[in-house]
Amino acid sequence: GRRYILQGINEQVFADIPGMMRNIASVTRHISARVSDPRACLHLVPTLSGEDYYVDAGGKSWRVYDFVENSICLQKPDSPCDFYQSAVAFGRFQQQLSDFPAHTLSEAIPNFHNTPDRYRLFREAIERNAVGRAAAVQPEIDFALAREAEMATIQNALAAGDIPLRVAHNDTKLNNVLLDAKTRKALCVVDLDTVMPGSSLFDFGDAIRYGASTAAEDERDLSNVSMSLERFRIFTRGYVRTCPNLTAKELELLPLGAKTITVECGMRFLTDHIDGDLYFTVHREGQNLDRARAQFKLAADMEKKWSEMQRIVTEETKA
């Protein structure tokens, strides 16, 4: 009567499947040893030979998790409480792994949130101008390049040891959180494929970029795009209260984490648009450009609300 989740692993996105699966196994076992509720962590089901995943005769890789019973997954929050619970889930994930040796994990996707390296690729795309689109998007190019130095701050802080290297989830959307079906309380985070060494600031930032925006990621009417200070406060409250091990420097840089990931994502969308839409799936002409513009508008709105964002972090940290 038990149920399981069987997943095929995407070899095109993840070149180092053994490394990725070692990451998942190490992290889930670390958390599992610290929780009493079996639903509070994903559990890999080993193969008959004791491996964490299986490779079939055709070379396809598969894994199995225990099914998390009586849980729900939301694509968008039905209430502010749902968004708060996503913050609880990701903050608790970070806290549970605060003593994990992050440097022992593999980079599932090398340089995934290395923003200076993303700028390098961006400049190369502009130089190639593969499909002749660069001239038409000069204002967007200028927006990204004007913030290049600031967007290296977090990576520089990591390199200098000013902030700790941590286990990062790297895809902190609400739909990667399981909630209890009855209480709507956070159970655990899922989709651990991108777990790797990184910064808590990137996890916090991506959750704000996606969850605190008032519009869709590819919104065409930029007047609809802004950052909700109410949602920013809700997520900040849940995140900092469930992860008290964040350092003073990390807390100081939380707003910059949100802005950095937003600009980085916008730049990635713009890079792909200039290259001819080779990476992100598009369903209409110019969708990647719309995505880039929406991200840049969101980042610009964060800049307008910067002092309020800093004040909220201070208030929620001291509460």
mmCIF file of C-alpha atoms in Angstrom:
data_model
loop_
_atom_site.group_PDB
_atom_site.id
_atom_site.type_symbol
_atom_site.label_atom_id
_atom_site.label_comp_id
_atom_site.label_asym_id
_atom_site.label_seq_id
_atom_site.Cartn_x
_atom_site.Cartn_y
_atom_site.Cartn_z
ATOM 1 C CA GLY A 1 0.000 0.000 0.000
ATOM 2 C CA ARG A 2 2.962 2.374 -0.001
ATOM 3 C CA ARG A 3 3.386 4.916 -2.765
ATOM 4 C CA TYR A 4 6.501 6.222 -4.445
ATOM 5 C CA ILE A 5 7.642 8.865 -6.929
ATOM 6 C CA LEU A 6 9.626 7.556 -9.916
ATOM 7 C CA GLN A 7 11.594 10.211 -11.790
ATOM 8 C CA GLY A 8 13.661 10.122 -14.941
ATOM 9 C CA ILE A 9 16.713 12.393 -14.644
ATOM 10 C CA ASN A 10 17.415 14.995 -17.327
ATOM 11 C CA GLU A 11 20.878 14.207 -18.690
ATOM 12 C CA GLN A 12 20.852 17.243 -20.988
ATOM 13 C CA VAL A 13 20.632 19.727 -18.111
ATOM 14 C CA PHE A 14 22.712 17.766 -15.597
ATOM 15 C CA ALA A 15 25.939 16.472 -17.070
ATOM 16 C CA ASP A 16 27.271 15.101 -13.767
ATOM 17 C CA ILE A 17 24.424 12.869 -12.598
ATOM 18 C CA PRO A 18 26.592 10.907 -10.101
ATOM 19 C CA GLY A 19 27.656 14.189 -8.487
ATOM 20 C CA MET A 20 24.111 15.538 -8.429
ATOM 21 C CA MET A 21 22.763 12.360 -6.853
ATOM 22 C CA ARG A 22 25.543 12.372 -4.238
ATOM 23 C CA ASN A 23 24.466 15.898 -3.354
ATOM 24 C CA ILE A 24 20.838 14.878 -2.942
ATOM 25 C CA ALA A 25 21.670 11.762 -0.941
ATOM 26 C CA SER A 26 24.039 13.625 1.394
ATOM 27 C CA VAL A 27 21.683 16.521 2.023
ATOM 28 C CA THR A 28 18.542 14.438 2.557
ATOM 29 C CA ARG A 29 20.294 12.088 4.947
ATOM 30 C CA HIS A 30 21.688 15.029 6.894
ATOM 31 C CA ILE A 31 18.205 16.524 7.295
ATOM 32 C CA SER A 32 16.527 13.178 7.928
ATOM 33 C CA ALA A 33 18.734 12.593 10.973
ATOM 34 C CA ARG A 34 17.470 15.874 12.468
ATOM 35 C CA VAL A 35 13.694 15.569 12.032
ATOM 36 C CA SER A 36 11.075 13.369 13.659
ATOM 37 C CA ASP A 37 8.360 13.659 10.991
ATOM 38 C CA PRO A 38 9.281 11.466 7.983
ATOM 39 C CA ARG A 39 7.401 13.940 5.787
ATOM 40 C CA ALA A 40 9.832 16.708 6.769
ATOM 41 C CA CYS A 41 12.405 15.504 4.255
ATOM 42 C CA LEU A 42 12.558 13.651 0.967
ATOM 43 C CA HIS A 43 13.761 10.052 1.239
ATOM 44 C CA LEU A 44 15.550 8.294 -1.605
ATOM 45 C CA VAL A 45 14.671 4.642 -2.082
ATOM 46 C CA PRO A 46 17.840 2.648 -2.863
ATOM 47 C CA THR A 47 18.117 0.151 -5.682
ATOM 48 C CA LEU A 48 18.424 -3.558 -4.904
ATOM 49 C CA SER A 49 22.185 -3.153 -5.068
ATOM 50 C CA GLY A 50 22.131 -0.216 -2.636
ATOM 51 C CA GLU A 51 22.664 2.632 -5.096
ATOM 52 C CA ASP A 52 20.786 5.939 -4.886
ATOM 53 C CA TYR A 53 19.704 5.798 -8.525
ATOM 54 C CA TYR A 54 19.453 3.295 -11.355
ATOM 55 C CA VAL A 55 20.824 3.384 -14.893
ATOM 56 C CA ASP A 56 18.869 1.224 -17.335
ATOM 57 C CA ALA A 57 20.230 -0.691 -20.327
ATOM 58 C CA GLY A 58 19.684 2.334 -22.556
ATOM 59 C CA GLY A 59 21.715 4.594 -20.315
ATOM 60 C CA LYS A 60 18.718 6.462 -18.853
ATOM 61 C CA SER A 61 18.997 7.357 -15.151
ATOM 62 C CA TRP A 62 16.102 6.932 -12.720
ATOM 63 C CA ARG A 63 15.486 7.596 -9.042
ATOM 64 C CA VAL A 64 12.696 6.840 -6.575
ATOM 65 C CA TYR A 65 11.503 8.841 -3.561
ATOM 66 C CA ASP A 66 8.988 7.867 -0.917
ATOM 67 C CA PHE A 67 5.735 9.637 -1.739
ATOM 68 C CA VAL A 68 4.980 12.400 0.783
ATOM 69 C CA GLU A 69 1.459 11.562 1.848
ATOM 70 C CA ASN A 70 -1.223 14.130 2.699
ATOM 71 C CA SER A 71 0.712 16.953 1.110
ATOM 72 C CA ILE A 72 -0.116 19.624 -1.462
ATOM 73 C CA CYS A 73 1.973 21.669 -3.875
ATOM 74 C CA LEU A 74 0.834 25.122 -4.998
ATOM 75 C CA GLN A 75 1.695 26.965 -8.197
ATOM 76 C CA LYS A 76 0.780 30.270 -6.552
ATOM 77 C CA PRO A 77 -0.197 31.194 -2.996
ATOM 78 C CA ASP A 78 -3.874 31.233 -2.127
ATOM 79 C CA SER A 79 -3.123 33.502 0.827
ATOM 80 C CA PRO A 80 -0.223 35.405 2.431
ATOM 81 C CA CYS A 81 0.083 32.461 4.821
ATOM 82 C CA ASP A 82 1.018 30.169 1.936
ATOM 83 C CA PHE A 83 3.850 32.499 0.900
ATOM 84 C CA TYR A 84 4.968 32.738 4.527
ATOM 85 C CA GLN A 85 5.076 28.953 4.768
ATOM 86 C CA SER A 86 7.322 28.787 1.701
ATOM 87 C CA ALA A 87 9.716 31.102 3.535
ATOM 88 C CA VAL A 88 9.522 28.827 6.573
ATOM 89 C CA ALA A 89 10.342 25.830 4.402
ATOM 90 C CA PHE A 90 13.378 27.388 2.730
ATOM 91 C CA GLY A 91 14.614 29.076 5.915
ATOM 92 C CA ARG A 92 14.340 25.797 7.807
ATOM 93 C CA PHE A 93 16.124 23.996 4.952
ATOM 94 C CA GLN A 94 18.986 26.489 5.281
ATOM 95 C CA GLN A 95 19.049 26.186 9.077
ATOM 96 C CA GLN A 96 19.033 22.378 8.997
ATOM 97 C CA LEU A 97 22.048 22.455 6.699
ATOM 98 C CA SER A 98 23.923 25.270 8.430
ATOM 99 C CA ASP A 99 26.432 22.770 9.824
ATOM 100 C CA PHE A 100 26.747 20.793 6.588
ATOM 101 C CA PRO A 101 30.152 21.079 4.828
ATOM 102 C CA ALA A 102 28.907 22.819 1.691
ATOM 103 C CA HIS A 103 32.317 22.637 0.018
ATOM 104 C CA THR A 104 31.954 18.847 -0.253
ATOM 105 C CA LEU A 105 29.017 19.151 -2.677
ATOM 106 C CA SER A 106 29.416 19.054 -6.440
ATOM 107 C CA GLU A 107 28.391 21.939 -8.679
ATOM 108 C CA ALA A 108 25.364 20.421 -10.382
ATOM 109 C CA ILE A 109 25.435 23.298 -12.875
ATOM 110 C CA PRO A 110 28.861 25.015 -12.806
ATOM 111 C CA ASN A 111 28.764 28.796 -12.236
ATOM 112 C CA PHE A 112 24.976 28.725 -11.977
ATOM 113 C CA HIS A 113 24.793 31.874 -9.834
ATOM 114 C CA ASN A 114 28.252 33.219 -10.571
ATOM 115 C CA THR A 115 26.975 36.646 -11.632
ATOM 116 C CA PRO A 116 30.326 37.959 -12.934
ATOM 117 C CA ASP A 117 30.556 34.887 -15.161
ATOM 118 C CA ARG A 118 26.993 35.515 -16.368
ATOM 119 C CA TYR A 119 28.182 38.987 -17.372
ATOM 120 C CA ARG A 120 31.063 37.433 -19.282
ATOM 121 C CA LEU A 121 28.636 35.273 -21.261
ATOM 122 C CA PHE A 122 26.378 38.287 -21.776
ATOM 123 C CA ARG A 123 29.198 40.351 -23.266
ATOM 124 C CA GLU A 124 30.173 37.452 -25.530
ATOM 125 C CA ALA A 125 26.602 37.195 -26.807
ATOM 126 C CA ILE A 126 26.539 40.912 -27.562
ATOM 127 C CA GLU A 127 29.814 40.603 -29.433
ATOM 128 C CA ARG A 128 28.566 37.611 -31.457
ATOM 129 C CA ASN A 129 25.219 39.235 -32.188
ATOM 130 C CA ALA A 130 24.349 35.885 -33.770
ATOM 131 C CA VAL A 131 20.938 36.844 -35.175
ATOM 132 C CA GLY A 132 21.341 40.598 -35.409
ATOM 133 C CA ARG A 133 19.197 41.546 -32.423
ATOM 134 C CA ALA A 134 21.715 43.463 -30.290
ATOM 135 C CA ALA A 135 21.153 46.943 -31.725
ATOM 136 C CA ALA A 136 17.409 46.798 -31.074
ATOM 137 C CA VAL A 137 17.882 46.065 -27.377
ATOM 138 C CA GLN A 138 20.546 48.657 -26.518
ATOM 139 C CA PRO A 139 18.512 50.197 -23.653
ATOM 140 C CA GLU A 140 18.233 46.775 -22.006
ATOM 141 C CA ILE A 141 21.947 46.113 -22.557
ATOM 142 C CA ASP A 142 22.782 49.464 -20.996
ATOM 143 C CA PHE A 143 20.582 48.716 -17.969
ATOM 144 C CA ALA A 144 22.414 45.480 -17.252
ATOM 145 C CA LEU A 145 25.915 46.813 -17.843
ATOM 146 C CA ALA A 146 25.315 49.862 -15.634
ATOM 147 C CA ARG A 147 24.892 47.520 -12.674
ATOM 148 C CA GLU A 148 27.751 45.141 -13.431
ATOM 149 C CA ALA A 149 30.059 46.213 -10.610
ATOM 150 C CA GLU A 150 27.326 46.111 -7.966
ATOM 151 C CA MET A 151 26.108 42.715 -9.141
ATOM 152 C CA ALA A 152 29.510 41.206 -8.321
ATOM 153 C CA THR A 153 29.204 42.111 -4.632
ATOM 154 C CA ILE A 154 27.875 38.779 -3.372
ATOM 155 C CA GLN A 155 30.315 36.689 -5.389
ATOM 156 C CA ASN A 156 33.177 38.875 -4.142
ATOM 157 C CA ALA A 157 31.945 38.504 -0.555
ATOM 158 C CA LEU A 158 31.903 34.726 -0.919
ATOM 159 C CA ALA A 159 35.409 34.710 -2.378
ATOM 160 C CA ALA A 160 36.704 36.932 0.417
ATOM 161 C CA GLY A 161 35.033 34.850 3.132
ATOM 162 C CA ASP A 162 32.890 37.790 4.255
ATOM 163 C CA ILE A 163 29.810 35.570 3.979
ATOM 164 C CA PRO A 164 29.790 31.788 4.448
ATOM 165 C CA LEU A 165 29.573 29.239 1.682
ATOM 166 C CA ARG A 166 26.302 27.424 2.286
ATOM 167 C CA VAL A 167 24.170 24.683 0.826
ATOM 168 C CA ALA A 168 21.893 26.499 -1.617
ATOM 169 C CA HIS A 169 18.695 25.134 -3.132
ATOM 170 C CA ASN A 170 18.865 27.512 -6.126
ATOM 171 C CA ASP A 171 15.214 27.203 -7.196
ATOM 172 C CA THR A 172 13.219 28.622 -4.314
ATOM 173 C CA LYS A 173 9.773 28.912 -5.873
ATOM 174 C CA LEU A 174 6.575 28.135 -3.978
ATOM 175 C CA ASN A 175 5.945 25.098 -6.173
ATOM 176 C CA ASN A 176 9.089 23.502 -4.760
ATOM 177 C CA VAL A 177 7.535 23.384 -1.293
ATOM 178 C CA LEU A 178 5.199 20.697 0.009
ATOM 179 C CA LEU A 179 2.544 21.845 2.496
ATOM 180 C CA ASP A 180 0.475 19.702 4.820
ATOM 181 C CA ALA A 181 -2.885 19.203 3.115
ATOM 182 C CA LYS A 182 -4.844 19.895 6.295
ATOM 183 C CA THR A 183 -2.854 22.498 8.202
ATOM 184 C CA ARG A 184 -1.168 24.210 5.202
ATOM 185 C CA LYS A 185 2.061 24.217 7.232
ATOM 186 C CA ALA A 186 5.396 23.688 5.477
ATOM 187 C CA LEU A 187 6.576 20.083 5.332
ATOM 188 C CA CYS A 188 9.684 20.029 3.157
ATOM 189 C CA VAL A 189 11.302 21.388 0.028
ATOM 190 C CA VAL A 190 11.517 19.324 -3.153
ATOM 191 C CA ASP A 191 13.293 19.484 -6.528
ATOM 192 C CA LEU A 192 16.770 19.123 -5.084
ATOM 193 C CA ASP A 193 18.550 18.730 -8.414
ATOM 194 C CA THR A 194 20.140 22.190 -8.169
ATOM 195 C CA VAL A 195 21.324 21.812 -4.571
ATOM 196 C CA MET A 196 24.989 22.791 -4.543
ATOM 197 C CA PRO A 197 27.471 25.127 -2.822
ATOM 198 C CA GLY A 198 26.334 28.755 -2.922
ATOM 199 C CA SER A 199 24.809 31.496 -0.829
ATOM 200 C CA SER A 200 21.677 31.872 1.263
ATOM 201 C CA LEU A 201 21.311 35.256 -0.446
ATOM 202 C CA PHE A 202 20.647 33.638 -3.812
ATOM 203 C CA ASP A 203 17.917 31.431 -2.336
ATOM 204 C CA PHE A 204 16.289 34.376 -0.576
ATOM 205 C CA GLY A 205 16.661 36.527 -3.668
ATOM 206 C CA ASP A 206 15.120 34.085 -6.103
ATOM 207 C CA ALA A 207 12.114 33.584 -3.837
ATOM 208 C CA ILE A 208 11.557 37.355 -3.743
ATOM 209 C CA ARG A 209 12.118 37.745 -7.467
ATOM 210 C CA TYR A 210 9.472 35.177 -8.243
ATOM 211 C CA GLY A 211 7.073 35.429 -5.320
ATOM 212 C CA ALA A 212 7.033 39.152 -4.515
ATOM 213 C CA SER A 213 6.565 40.325 -8.093
ATOM 214 C CA THR A 214 3.107 41.659 -8.868
ATOM 215 C CA ALA A 215 3.145 40.349 -12.440
ATOM 216 C CA ALA A 216 4.031 37.313 -14.507
ATOM 217 C CA GLU A 217 7.640 36.644 -15.406
ATOM 218 C CA ASP A 218 6.964 37.521 -19.064
ATOM 219 C CA GLU A 219 4.521 40.417 -18.483
ATOM 220 C CA ARG A 220 4.377 42.724 -21.498
ATOM 221 C CA ASP A 221 2.697 45.663 -19.759
ATOM 222 C CA LEU A 222 5.539 46.866 -17.551
ATOM 223 C CA SER A 223 3.209 49.154 -15.620
ATOM 224 C CA ASN A 224 1.952 45.974 -13.944
ATOM 225 C CA VAL A 225 5.423 44.981 -12.742
ATOM 226 C CA SER A 226 6.513 45.964 -9.257
ATOM 227 C CA MET A 227 7.805 44.407 -6.062
ATOM 228 C CA SER A 228 5.251 44.027 -3.290
ATOM 229 C CA LEU A 229 6.711 45.306 -0.034
ATOM 230 C CA GLU A 230 4.021 43.358 1.825
ATOM 231 C CA ARG A 231 5.158 40.094 0.254
ATOM 232 C CA PHE A 232 8.790 41.062 0.806
ATOM 233 C CA ARG A 233 8.055 41.480 4.498
ATOM 234 C CA ILE A 234 6.105 38.217 4.708
ATOM 235 C CA PHE A 235 8.908 36.179 3.159
ATOM 236 C CA THR A 236 11.653 37.975 5.080
ATOM 237 C CA ARG A 237 9.826 37.282 8.349
ATOM 238 C CA GLY A 238 9.505 33.565 7.673
ATOM 239 C CA TYR A 239 13.040 33.198 6.360
ATOM 240 C CA VAL A 240 14.997 35.003 9.084
ATOM 241 C CA ARG A 241 12.945 33.550 11.948
ATOM 242 C CA THR A 242 13.469 29.976 10.846
ATOM 243 C CA CYS A 243 17.142 30.508 9.999
ATOM 244 C CA PRO A 244 18.685 32.301 12.990
ATOM 245 C CA ASN A 245 22.168 31.198 11.937
ATOM 246 C CA LEU A 246 22.335 33.820 9.193
ATOM 247 C CA THR A 247 25.276 36.138 9.845
ATOM 248 C CA ALA A 248 24.961 39.893 10.271
ATOM 249 C CA LYS A 249 26.556 40.377 6.851
ATOM 250 C CA GLU A 250 24.104 37.995 5.202
ATOM 251 C CA LEU A 251 21.188 39.849 6.795
ATOM 252 C CA GLU A 252 22.604 43.151 5.581
ATOM 253 C CA LEU A 253 22.854 41.829 2.032
ATOM 254 C CA LEU A 254 19.386 40.213 1.792
ATOM 255 C CA PRO A 255 17.926 43.068 -0.308
ATOM 256 C CA LEU A 256 20.947 42.897 -2.608
ATOM 257 C CA GLY A 257 20.369 39.160 -2.966
ATOM 258 C CA ALA A 258 16.914 39.901 -4.358
ATOM 259 C CA LYS A 259 18.192 42.558 -6.741
ATOM 260 C CA THR A 260 21.196 40.520 -7.880
ATOM 261 C CA ILE A 261 19.155 37.447 -8.802
ATOM 262 C CA THR A 262 16.563 39.615 -10.551
ATOM 263 C CA VAL A 263 19.152 41.407 -12.678
ATOM 264 C CA GLU A 264 20.987 38.127 -13.307
ATOM 265 C CA CYS A 265 17.816 36.401 -14.523
ATOM 266 C CA GLY A 266 16.939 39.369 -16.703
ATOM 267 C CA MET A 267 20.412 39.284 -18.184
ATOM 268 C CA ARG A 268 20.115 35.545 -18.859
ATOM 269 C CA PHE A 269 16.825 36.093 -20.678
ATOM 270 C CA LEU A 270 18.370 38.945 -22.662
ATOM 271 C CA THR A 271 21.459 36.853 -23.477
ATOM 272 C CA ASP A 272 19.211 34.122 -24.865
ATOM 273 C CA HIS A 273 17.185 36.622 -26.868
ATOM 274 C CA ILE A 274 20.365 38.020 -28.446
ATOM 275 C CA ASP A 275 21.601 34.485 -29.174
ATOM 276 C CA GLY A 276 18.357 33.496 -30.898
ATOM 277 C CA ASP A 277 16.378 31.777 -28.119
ATOM 278 C CA LEU A 278 18.576 28.716 -27.754
ATOM 279 C CA TYR A 279 18.213 27.948 -24.032
ATOM 280 C CA PHE A 280 14.859 29.012 -22.584
ATOM 281 C CA THR A 281 11.677 27.640 -24.112
ATOM 282 C CA VAL A 282 9.679 30.354 -25.865
ATOM 283 C CA HIS A 283 6.061 30.168 -27.005
ATOM 284 C CA ARG A 284 5.970 33.411 -28.956
ATOM 285 C CA GLU A 285 8.262 35.826 -30.732
ATOM 286 C CA GLY A 286 10.120 38.093 -28.334
ATOM 287 C CA GLN A 287 9.154 36.226 -25.164
ATOM 288 C CA ASN A 288 12.692 36.192 -23.808
ATOM 289 C CA LEU A 289 12.935 39.931 -24.378
ATOM 290 C CA ASP A 290 9.645 40.421 -22.524
ATOM 291 C CA ARG A 291 11.029 38.330 -19.686
ATOM 292 C CA ALA A 292 14.205 40.413 -19.566
ATOM 293 C CA ARG A 293 12.285 43.685 -19.547
ATOM 294 C CA ALA A 294 9.999 42.483 -16.777
ATOM 295 C CA GLN A 295 12.973 41.462 -14.634
ATOM 296 C CA PHE A 296 14.725 44.767 -15.209
ATOM 297 C CA LYS A 297 11.565 46.692 -14.336
ATOM 298 C CA LEU A 298 11.288 44.633 -11.141
ATOM 299 C CA ALA A 299 14.916 45.408 -10.266
ATOM 300 C CA ALA A 300 14.347 49.107 -10.950
ATOM 301 C CA ASP A 301 11.343 49.045 -8.613
ATOM 302 C CA MET A 302 13.488 47.427 -5.935
ATOM 303 C CA GLU A 303 15.927 50.308 -6.290
ATOM 304 C CA LYS A 304 13.092 52.780 -5.674
ATOM 305 C CA LYS A 305 12.078 50.844 -2.558
ATOM 306 C CA TRP A 306 15.587 50.159 -1.308
ATOM 307 C CA SER A 307 15.359 51.996 2.004
ATOM 308 C CA GLU A 308 12.035 50.297 2.775
ATOM 309 C CA MET A 309 13.517 46.882 1.984
ATOM 310 C CA GLN A 310 16.446 47.536 4.315
ATOM 311 C CA ARG A 311 14.115 48.771 7.046
ATOM 312 C CA ILE A 312 11.941 45.663 6.761
ATOM 313 C CA VAL A 313 14.954 43.363 7.113
ATOM 314 C CA THR A 314 16.066 45.258 10.212
ATOM 315 C CA GLU A 315 12.604 45.175 11.767
ATOM 316 C CA GLU A 316 11.990 41.494 11.083
ATOM 317 C CA THR A 317 15.440 40.514 12.306
ATOM 318 C CA LYS A 318 14.917 42.279 15.624
ATOM 319 C CA ALA A 319 11.308 41.154 16.122
#
